[in-house]
Amino acid sequence: ILNVEQSPQSLHVQEGDSTNFTCSFPSSNFYALHWYRWETAKSPEALFVMTLNGDEKKKGRISATLNTKEGYSYLYIKGSQPEDSATYLCALPGNTPLVFGKGTRLSVIA
Amino acid sequence: SAVISQKPSRDICQRGTSLTIQCQVDSQVTMMFWYRQQPGQSLTLIATANQGSEATYESGFVIDKFPISRPNLTFSTLTVSNMSPEDSSIYLCSAATGTETYEQYFGPGTRLTVT
């Protein structure tokens, strides 16, 4: 069974602060890693798909890095805004459908 | 990409009853899945919905409890049968296009509360 761990479970930051959180996964048989943002009552939104060791991807104020050898990915948010409040999910393909971590719930306080 | 809609968006049901959740995708997709998220838990895969044949269930999930239909490439239903409070969860429909870069899309979820 593929085990995907995310930390911290929840995070409260002030508006304007930068923050980051972690996704850990087994480093053997790595294929790809997906990051999603899930706002309440909305569909989880794909942020990044990462496949290569050392990959770094960026979308506005959000960026992610990948280390497949040690089995972790970091998601960074620079200058957090209230609209960044959401649950951030990390997932890896199992046999085919994605296997998810429990997510990091981010609350940005204005 | 694929845009997925689900209905109902939420429901409150009495124990012992059943609820059917509908999922509609705006384009033909290779694969469709059903997940649930119980409070404080991961999004957990229930089953893969197979077009024209029985769904493939994950360990811990059975057809009698979660019957699934997929009559075509754009539509699927999940029924939560004989509900108990432990079935209170968010149920999400998901679809994958199976292209070179595997991408999975999600509906907005159905928030179910069983009393």
Coordinates of C-alpha atoms in Angstrom, one line a residue:
Chain A
I1 CA 0.0 0.0 0.0
L2 CA 1.4 3.4 -1.1
N3 CA 1.8 5.6 2.0
V4 CA 1.7 9.4 1.4
E5 CA 2.4 11.6 4.4
Q6 CA 1.8 15.3 4.7
S7 CA 2.8 17.7 7.4
P8 CA 1.8 19.7 9.2
Q9 CA -1.9 18.7 9.3
S10 CA -2.9 22.4 9.7
L11 CA -1.3 25.7 9.6
H12 CA -2.4 29.3 10.5
V13 CA -0.4 32.2 9.1
Q14 CA -0.8 35.9 9.0
E15 CA -1.5 37.6 5.7
G16 CA 1.8 38.4 4.0
D17 CA 3.8 35.6 5.6
S18 CA 5.5 33.0 3.5
T19 CA 4.9 29.4 4.4
N20 CA 5.8 25.9 3.3
F21 CA 4.7 22.3 3.9
T22 CA 5.9 18.8 3.1
C23 CA 4.8 15.7 1.3
S24 CA 6.7 12.5 2.0
F25 CA 6.5 9.3 -0.1
P26 CA 8.4 6.1 -0.7
S27 CA 11.3 6.9 -3.0
S28 CA 11.3 3.5 -4.7
N29 CA 9.3 3.1 -8.0
F30 CA 8.5 6.8 -8.2
Y31 CA 6.6 7.9 -11.2
A32 CA 5.0 11.3 -10.5
L33 CA 3.7 13.5 -7.8
H34 CA 0.6 15.7 -7.9
W35 CA -0.2 18.8 -5.8
Y36 CA -3.9 19.9 -5.5
R37 CA -5.6 22.8 -3.8
W38 CA -9.0 22.1 -2.4
E39 CA -11.2 24.9 -1.3
T40 CA -14.4 24.2 0.6
A41 CA -17.4 23.3 -1.6
K42 CA -15.2 23.4 -4.7
S43 CA -13.5 20.8 -6.8
P44 CA -9.9 20.0 -5.9
E45 CA -7.8 22.0 -8.4
A46 CA -4.6 20.6 -9.9
L47 CA -1.5 22.8 -9.1
F48 CA 1.5 20.8 -10.3
V49 CA 2.5 17.5 -11.7
M50 CA 6.1 16.8 -11.0
T51 CA 8.1 13.9 -12.4
L52 CA 11.8 14.6 -12.3
N53 CA 14.2 14.7 -9.4
G54 CA 15.2 18.3 -8.7
D55 CA 12.1 19.6 -10.5
E56 CA 10.9 23.0 -9.4
K57 CA 7.6 24.4 -10.6
K58 CA 6.0 27.8 -10.0
K59 CA 2.5 29.2 -10.4
G60 CA 2.2 32.8 -9.3
R61 CA 3.2 32.9 -5.6
I62 CA 3.1 29.1 -5.2
S63 CA 6.1 26.9 -6.0
A64 CA 7.0 23.3 -5.4
T65 CA 10.2 21.3 -5.4
L66 CA 10.8 17.5 -5.7
N67 CA 13.4 15.2 -4.3
T68 CA 12.7 11.7 -5.5
K69 CA 15.9 10.2 -4.0
E70 CA 14.9 11.0 -0.5
G71 CA 11.2 10.9 -1.1
Y72 CA 9.8 14.4 -0.4
S73 CA 8.3 17.4 -2.0
Y74 CA 7.9 20.9 -0.6
L75 CA 5.1 23.4 -1.5
Y76 CA 5.9 27.0 -0.8
I77 CA 3.5 30.0 -0.7
K78 CA 5.1 33.4 -0.8
G79 CA 3.3 36.4 0.8
S80 CA 0.2 34.4 1.8
Q81 CA -3.2 35.9 1.1
P82 CA -6.6 35.1 2.6
E83 CA -7.6 33.5 -0.8
D84 CA -4.8 31.0 -0.3
S85 CA -6.8 29.4 2.5
A86 CA -7.5 25.9 1.4
T87 CA -6.5 22.3 2.0
Y88 CA -3.4 21.4 0.0
L89 CA -3.2 17.7 -1.1
C90 CA -0.3 15.7 -2.3
A91 CA -0.9 12.5 -4.3
L92 CA 1.0 9.8 -6.2
P93 CA -0.3 7.3 -8.6
G94 CA -1.0 3.9 -7.1
N95 CA -1.8 1.3 -9.8
T96 CA -3.5 4.1 -11.7
P97 CA -5.8 6.4 -9.6
L98 CA -4.1 8.7 -7.3
V99 CA -3.4 7.9 -3.7
F100 CA -3.7 11.0 -1.5
G101 CA -2.1 12.2 1.7
K102 CA -4.4 13.7 4.4
G103 CA -3.6 17.2 3.3
T104 CA -2.4 20.4 5.0
R105 CA -5.2 22.8 5.9
L106 CA -3.9 26.3 5.5
S107 CA -5.7 29.3 7.1
V108 CA -4.5 32.8 6.2
I109 CA -5.6 35.4 8.7
A110 CA -6.1 38.9 7.4
Chain B
S1 CA -9.1 19.0 -19.3
A2 CA -12.5 17.8 -17.9
V3 CA -15.2 19.7 -16.0
I4 CA -17.1 17.5 -13.6
S5 CA -20.4 18.2 -12.0
Q6 CA -22.1 16.3 -9.1
K7 CA -25.5 16.3 -7.6
P8 CA -26.7 16.6 -5.0
S9 CA -24.0 18.9 -3.6
R10 CA -25.1 18.0 -0.1
D11 CA -27.8 16.0 1.7
I12 CA -28.9 15.0 5.2
C13 CA -30.2 11.5 5.3
Q14 CA -31.7 9.1 7.9
R15 CA -29.9 5.9 8.8
G16 CA -31.1 2.9 6.9
T17 CA -31.9 4.9 3.7
S18 CA -29.9 5.0 0.5
L19 CA -28.7 8.0 -1.6
T20 CA -27.6 8.0 -5.2
I21 CA -25.0 10.5 -6.3
Q22 CA -24.7 11.5 -9.9
C23 CA -21.6 12.5 -11.7
Q24 CA -21.5 14.1 -15.2
V25 CA -18.3 14.9 -17.1
D26 CA -18.3 17.4 -20.0
S27 CA -16.2 15.2 -22.2
Q28 CA -15.5 11.6 -22.8
V29 CA -13.0 10.2 -20.4
T30 CA -11.1 7.0 -20.1
M31 CA -11.4 6.4 -16.4
M32 CA -13.8 7.5 -13.7
F33 CA -13.4 6.9 -10.0
W34 CA -15.2 7.5 -6.7
Y35 CA -13.5 8.7 -3.6
R36 CA -14.6 9.6 -0.1
Q37 CA -13.1 11.8 2.6
Q38 CA -14.2 11.0 6.1
P39 CA -13.5 13.7 8.7
G40 CA -9.8 14.0 9.4
Q41 CA -8.9 11.4 6.8
S42 CA -7.3 11.2 3.3
L43 CA -9.3 11.1 0.2
T44 CA -9.8 7.4 -0.1
L45 CA -10.5 5.5 -3.3
I46 CA -13.8 3.5 -3.2
A47 CA -13.8 2.1 -6.7
T48 CA -13.0 2.5 -10.4
A49 CA -16.2 2.8 -12.4
N50 CA -15.9 0.7 -15.5
Q51 CA -18.1 1.5 -18.5
G52 CA -20.6 -1.3 -19.2
S53 CA -19.3 -3.7 -16.6
E54 CA -19.0 -4.1 -12.8
A55 CA -16.9 -1.5 -10.9
T56 CA -13.6 -2.5 -9.4
Y57 CA -13.7 -2.0 -5.7
E58 CA -10.8 -1.3 -3.3
S59 CA -10.2 -3.3 -0.2
G60 CA -12.8 -2.5 2.4
F61 CA -15.5 -1.5 -0.1
V62 CA -18.2 -3.8 -1.5
I63 CA -20.7 -3.6 -4.3
D64 CA -23.7 -4.3 -2.0
K65 CA -22.9 -1.2 0.1
F66 CA -21.7 1.1 -2.8
P67 CA -23.3 0.0 -6.1
I68 CA -21.8 2.0 -9.0
S69 CA -23.0 2.4 -12.5
R70 CA -21.3 3.8 -15.6
P71 CA -23.5 3.5 -18.6
N72 CA -21.3 5.6 -20.9
L73 CA -18.0 7.5 -21.1
T74 CA -19.4 10.7 -19.4
F75 CA -21.7 9.6 -16.6
S76 CA -21.6 7.6 -13.4
T77 CA -23.6 7.1 -10.3
L78 CA -22.6 6.0 -6.8
T79 CA -25.2 4.7 -4.3
V80 CA -24.6 4.7 -0.6
S81 CA -26.9 2.0 0.7
N82 CA -28.4 1.3 4.1
M83 CA -26.6 4.3 5.5
S84 CA -25.2 4.7 9.0
P85 CA -23.6 7.7 10.6
E86 CA -20.2 6.3 9.7
D87 CA -21.0 7.0 6.1
S88 CA -21.1 10.7 6.7
S89 CA -18.4 11.9 4.4
I90 CA -17.6 14.0 1.3
Y91 CA -18.0 11.8 -1.8
L92 CA -16.0 12.9 -4.9
C93 CA -16.3 11.8 -8.4
S94 CA -13.0 11.9 -10.4
A95 CA -12.0 11.3 -14.0
A96 CA -8.8 10.8 -15.8
T97 CA -8.1 11.3 -19.5
G98 CA -5.2 8.8 -19.7
T99 CA -3.0 11.1 -21.9
E100 CA 0.8 11.2 -21.8
T101 CA 0.8 13.2 -18.7
Y102 CA -1.6 11.5 -16.3
E103 CA -4.0 14.1 -14.9
Q104 CA -7.0 13.5 -12.7
Y105 CA -9.9 15.9 -12.3
F106 CA -12.5 16.1 -9.6
G107 CA -16.1 17.1 -9.1
P108 CA -17.0 19.5 -6.3
G109 CA -18.1 16.7 -4.0
T110 CA -21.3 15.6 -2.3
R111 CA -21.3 16.3 1.4
L112 CA -23.4 13.6 3.1
T113 CA -24.6 13.7 6.7
V114 CA -26.3 10.6 8.1
T115 CA -28.4 11.1 11.2

